[in-house]
mmCIF file of C-alpha atoms in Angstrom:
data_model
loop_
_atom_site.group_PDB
_atom_site.id
_atom_site.type_symbol
_atom_site.label_atom_id
_atom_site.label_comp_id
_atom_site.label_asym_id
_atom_site.label_seq_id
_atom_site.Cartn_x
_atom_site.Cartn_y
_atom_site.Cartn_z
ATOM 1 C CA UNK A 16 0.013 0.093 -0.063
ATOM 2 C CA UNK A 17 1.427 3.373 -0.624
ATOM 3 C CA UNK A 18 -0.273 6.719 0.370
ATOM 4 C CA UNK A 19 -0.119 9.736 -2.082
ATOM 5 C CA UNK A 20 -1.656 13.042 -2.965
ATOM 6 C CA UNK A 21 -5.138 13.118 -4.518
ATOM 7 C CA UNK A 22 -5.158 13.774 -8.296
ATOM 8 C CA UNK A 23 -8.098 14.940 -10.431
ATOM 9 C CA UNK A 24 -7.645 11.518 -12.436
ATOM 10 C CA UNK A 25 -8.641 9.806 -9.209
ATOM 11 C CA UNK A 26 -12.417 11.113 -8.851
ATOM 12 C CA UNK A 27 -14.160 8.270 -10.412
ATOM 13 C CA UNK A 28 -11.850 5.813 -8.344
ATOM 14 C CA UNK A 29 -12.376 7.699 -4.917
ATOM 15 C CA UNK A 30 -16.318 8.224 -5.483
ATOM 16 C CA UNK A 31 -16.679 4.421 -5.870
ATOM 17 C CA UNK A 32 -14.756 3.776 -2.817
ATOM 18 C CA UNK A 33 -17.053 6.199 -1.164
ATOM 19 C CA UNK A 34 -20.280 4.578 -2.416
ATOM 20 C CA UNK A 35 -18.926 1.144 -1.698
ATOM 21 C CA UNK A 36 -17.941 1.670 2.094
ATOM 22 C CA UNK A 37 -21.068 2.979 2.781
ATOM 23 C CA UNK A 38 -23.193 0.889 0.986
ATOM 24 C CA UNK A 39 -21.697 -2.113 2.092
ATOM 25 C CA UNK A 40 -20.079 -1.354 5.516
ATOM 26 C CA UNK A 41 -22.215 1.365 6.580
ATOM 27 C CA UNK A 42 -25.369 -0.514 5.767
ATOM 28 C CA UNK A 43 -24.994 -2.225 8.842
ATOM 29 C CA UNK A 44 -25.666 0.671 11.218
ATOM 30 C CA UNK A 45 -28.174 2.512 9.010
ATOM 31 C CA UNK A 46 -31.547 1.667 6.885
ATOM 32 C CA UNK A 47 -31.715 1.401 3.405
ATOM 33 C CA UNK A 48 -33.559 4.673 3.444
ATOM 34 C CA UNK A 49 -30.778 6.605 5.022
ATOM 35 C CA UNK A 50 -27.828 4.942 2.842
ATOM 36 C CA UNK A 51 -29.701 5.923 -0.087
ATOM 37 C CA UNK A 52 -29.846 9.368 1.255
ATOM 38 C CA UNK A 53 -26.192 9.831 2.004
ATOM 39 C CA UNK A 54 -25.159 8.466 -1.109
ATOM 40 C CA UNK A 55 -27.700 8.372 -3.887
ATOM 41 C CA UNK A 56 -27.343 6.531 -7.302
ATOM 42 C CA UNK A 57 -26.857 9.892 -9.120
ATOM 43 C CA UNK A 58 -24.086 11.215 -8.192
ATOM 44 C CA UNK A 59 -22.967 15.004 -9.378
ATOM 45 C CA UNK A 60 -18.894 14.432 -9.609
ATOM 46 C CA UNK A 61 -18.775 18.201 -10.011
ATOM 47 C CA UNK A 62 -19.213 18.624 -6.435
ATOM 48 C CA UNK A 63 -17.040 15.809 -5.468
ATOM 49 C CA UNK A 64 -14.164 17.350 -7.494
ATOM 50 C CA UNK A 65 -14.604 21.015 -6.253
ATOM 51 C CA UNK A 66 -14.704 19.103 -2.828
ATOM 52 C CA UNK A 67 -11.627 17.323 -3.339
ATOM 53 C CA UNK A 68 -9.545 20.038 -4.848
ATOM 54 C CA UNK A 69 -8.957 21.716 -1.603
ATOM 55 C CA UNK A 70 -7.342 20.910 1.806
ATOM 56 C CA UNK A 71 -5.415 17.888 2.334
ATOM 57 C CA UNK A 72 -6.673 14.899 0.234
ATOM 58 C CA UNK A 73 -4.791 11.342 0.572
ATOM 59 C CA UNK A 74 -5.704 8.301 -1.565
ATOM 60 C CA UNK A 75 -4.260 4.843 -0.364
ATOM 61 C CA UNK A 76 -3.297 2.582 -3.338
ATOM 62 C CA UNK A 77 -2.806 -0.880 -3.773
ATOM 63 C CA UNK A 78 -1.458 -2.444 -7.135
ATOM 64 C CA UNK A 79 -2.734 1.004 -8.780
ATOM 65 C CA UNK A 80 -5.992 0.824 -7.645
ATOM 66 C CA UNK A 81 -7.089 3.410 -4.984
ATOM 67 C CA UNK A 82 -8.730 1.334 -1.883
ATOM 68 C CA UNK A 83 -9.339 4.294 0.502
ATOM 69 C CA UNK A 84 -8.906 8.026 0.621
ATOM 70 C CA UNK A 85 -9.073 11.173 3.287
ATOM 71 C CA UNK A 86 -9.362 14.771 3.435
ATOM 72 C CA UNK A 87 -8.775 17.168 5.827
ATOM 73 C CA UNK A 88 -9.406 21.184 4.960
ATOM 74 C CA UNK A 89 -7.325 24.200 6.325
ATOM 75 C CA UNK A 90 -9.395 24.671 9.628
ATOM 76 C CA UNK A 91 -8.901 21.151 10.597
ATOM 77 C CA UNK A 92 -12.196 19.816 9.466
ATOM 78 C CA UNK A 93 -11.746 16.016 9.103
ATOM 79 C CA UNK A 94 -14.639 15.185 6.240
ATOM 80 C CA UNK A 95 -13.693 12.355 4.524
ATOM 81 C CA UNK A 96 -12.017 8.676 5.521
ATOM 82 C CA UNK A 97 -13.434 5.841 3.660
ATOM 83 C CA UNK A 98 -11.794 2.565 2.812
ATOM 84 C CA UNK A 99 -12.625 -0.040 0.072
ATOM 85 C CA UNK A 100 -14.832 -2.973 2.045
ATOM 86 C CA UNK A 101 -12.425 -5.451 0.584
ATOM 87 C CA UNK A 102 -9.576 -3.871 1.822
ATOM 88 C CA UNK A 103 -10.780 -2.855 5.575
ATOM 89 C CA UNK A 104 -8.835 -4.293 8.540
ATOM 90 C CA UNK A 105 -5.298 -3.872 6.833
ATOM 91 C CA UNK A 106 -3.956 -0.356 8.234
ATOM 92 C CA UNK A 107 -5.369 1.616 5.286
ATOM 93 C CA UNK A 108 -7.580 3.551 7.794
ATOM 94 C CA UNK A 109 -4.556 4.506 10.195
ATOM 95 C CA UNK A 110 -2.028 5.262 7.603
ATOM 96 C CA UNK A 111 -4.444 7.900 6.155
ATOM 97 C CA UNK A 112 -5.546 8.898 9.396
ATOM 98 C CA UNK A 113 -1.439 9.453 10.031
ATOM 99 C CA UNK A 114 -1.009 11.313 6.929
ATOM 100 C CA UNK A 115 -4.431 13.564 7.413
ATOM 101 C CA UNK A 116 -2.743 14.640 10.901
ATOM 102 C CA UNK A 117 1.100 15.041 9.792
ATOM 103 C CA UNK A 118 -0.465 17.318 6.905
ATOM 104 C CA UNK A 119 -2.820 19.351 9.550
ATOM 105 C CA UNK A 120 -0.179 19.907 11.796
ATOM 106 C CA UNK A 121 2.550 20.996 9.445
ATOM 107 C CA UNK A 122 -0.130 23.843 8.771
ATOM 108 C CA UNK A 123 -0.578 24.730 12.426
ATOM 109 C CA UNK A 124 -3.752 23.037 12.873
ATOM 110 C CA UNK A 125 -4.218 22.294 16.507
ATOM 111 C CA UNK A 126 -7.290 20.572 16.622
ATOM 112 C CA UNK A 127 -9.239 18.311 14.172
ATOM 113 C CA UNK A 128 -13.053 18.017 13.917
ATOM 114 C CA UNK A 129 -15.096 15.489 12.745
ATOM 115 C CA UNK A 130 -18.690 14.476 12.214
ATOM 116 C CA UNK A 131 -18.484 10.770 12.725
ATOM 117 C CA UNK A 132 -20.671 7.956 11.348
ATOM 118 C CA UNK A 133 -22.122 5.247 13.945
ATOM 119 C CA UNK A 134 -19.844 2.855 12.038
ATOM 120 C CA UNK A 135 -16.602 4.735 11.945
ATOM 121 C CA UNK A 136 -16.740 5.999 15.492
ATOM 122 C CA UNK A 137 -15.144 2.745 16.972
ATOM 123 C CA UNK A 138 -12.083 3.838 14.597
ATOM 124 C CA UNK A 139 -12.219 7.506 15.481
ATOM 125 C CA UNK A 140 -11.726 6.829 19.321
ATOM 126 C CA UNK A 141 -9.105 4.476 18.854
ATOM 127 C CA UNK A 142 -7.336 7.429 16.866
ATOM 128 C CA UNK A 143 -7.965 9.284 20.200
ATOM 129 C CA UNK A 144 -11.019 11.136 18.998
ATOM 130 C CA UNK A 145 -13.565 12.254 21.709
ATOM 131 C CA UNK A 146 -17.210 12.899 21.448
ATOM 132 C CA UNK A 147 -17.693 16.383 21.583
ATOM 133 C CA UNK A 148 -21.818 15.882 21.027
ATOM 134 C CA UNK A 149 -24.141 12.883 19.174
ATOM 135 C CA UNK A 150 -26.349 14.636 16.559
ATOM 136 C CA UNK A 151 -28.695 13.976 13.815
ATOM 137 C CA UNK A 152 -28.043 15.469 10.240
ATOM 138 C CA UNK A 153 -30.352 15.538 7.559
ATOM 139 C CA UNK A 154 -29.620 14.352 3.948
ATOM 140 C CA UNK A 155 -32.141 14.595 1.391
ATOM 141 C CA UNK A 156 -34.997 14.671 3.938
ATOM 142 C CA UNK A 157 -33.792 11.392 5.633
ATOM 143 C CA UNK A 158 -32.483 12.149 9.149
ATOM 144 C CA UNK A 159 -29.122 10.134 10.262
ATOM 145 C CA UNK A 160 -27.245 9.957 13.600
ATOM 146 C CA UNK A 161 -23.415 11.101 13.795
ATOM 147 C CA UNK A 162 -21.204 12.021 16.482
ATOM 148 C CA UNK A 163 -19.020 15.037 16.401
ATOM 149 C CA UNK A 164 -15.839 14.124 17.313
ATOM 150 C CA UNK A 165 -12.535 15.775 18.087
ATOM 151 C CA UNK A 166 -8.645 15.580 18.467
ATOM 152 C CA UNK A 167 -5.869 17.968 19.859
ATOM 153 C CA UNK A 168 -3.126 17.403 16.849
ATOM 154 C CA UNK A 169 -0.029 18.386 19.155
ATOM 155 C CA UNK A 170 -0.583 15.989 22.052
ATOM 156 C CA UNK A 171 -1.358 13.220 19.507
ATOM 157 C CA UNK A 172 1.649 13.814 17.664
ATOM 158 C CA UNK A 173 3.771 13.759 20.974
ATOM 159 C CA UNK A 174 2.434 10.341 21.798
ATOM 160 C CA UNK A 175 3.047 8.943 17.906
ATOM 161 C CA UNK A 176 6.688 10.065 18.654
ATOM 162 C CA UNK A 177 6.894 8.394 21.609
ATOM 163 C CA UNK A 178 5.400 4.714 20.456
ATOM 164 C CA UNK A 179 7.648 4.778 17.384
ATOM 165 C CA UNK A 180 11.011 5.625 20.006
ATOM 166 C CA UNK A 181 9.957 2.516 21.903
ATOM 167 C CA UNK A 182 9.709 -0.131 18.903
#
């Protein structure tokens, strides 16, 4: 697996990873109606393209196939982290997370904030995020529960550095 910066040519593959992750993984925590509202059949690629052209956007590749991606903006809003269903549990999410933290830290971001699904909450908690508040969001008229979570970046970097020196 390699992590690299997102390129415009990655758009279709990134959207496919997002759709498959929501439809095949998050669907265990959300109803079919909620999943359909979250990732409708008709995807506006121009909206995705605009969203992915700013901030720190990273993809994970395995044998030239994009198997995960993540995005954080300049304010520290960590709004995307998805891994292909067939590649979950292999450390891809962790590697993308570490890349996001490094990128944010290098720009002076001190806190990451994310709106995290029920499905992703345990992963984000393992990465050191804490729940600020449960919330309900609306997508296409359908209500979905998620969690506002946050992570202080500097303490996380110090903890990661201590962990690496013990190896």
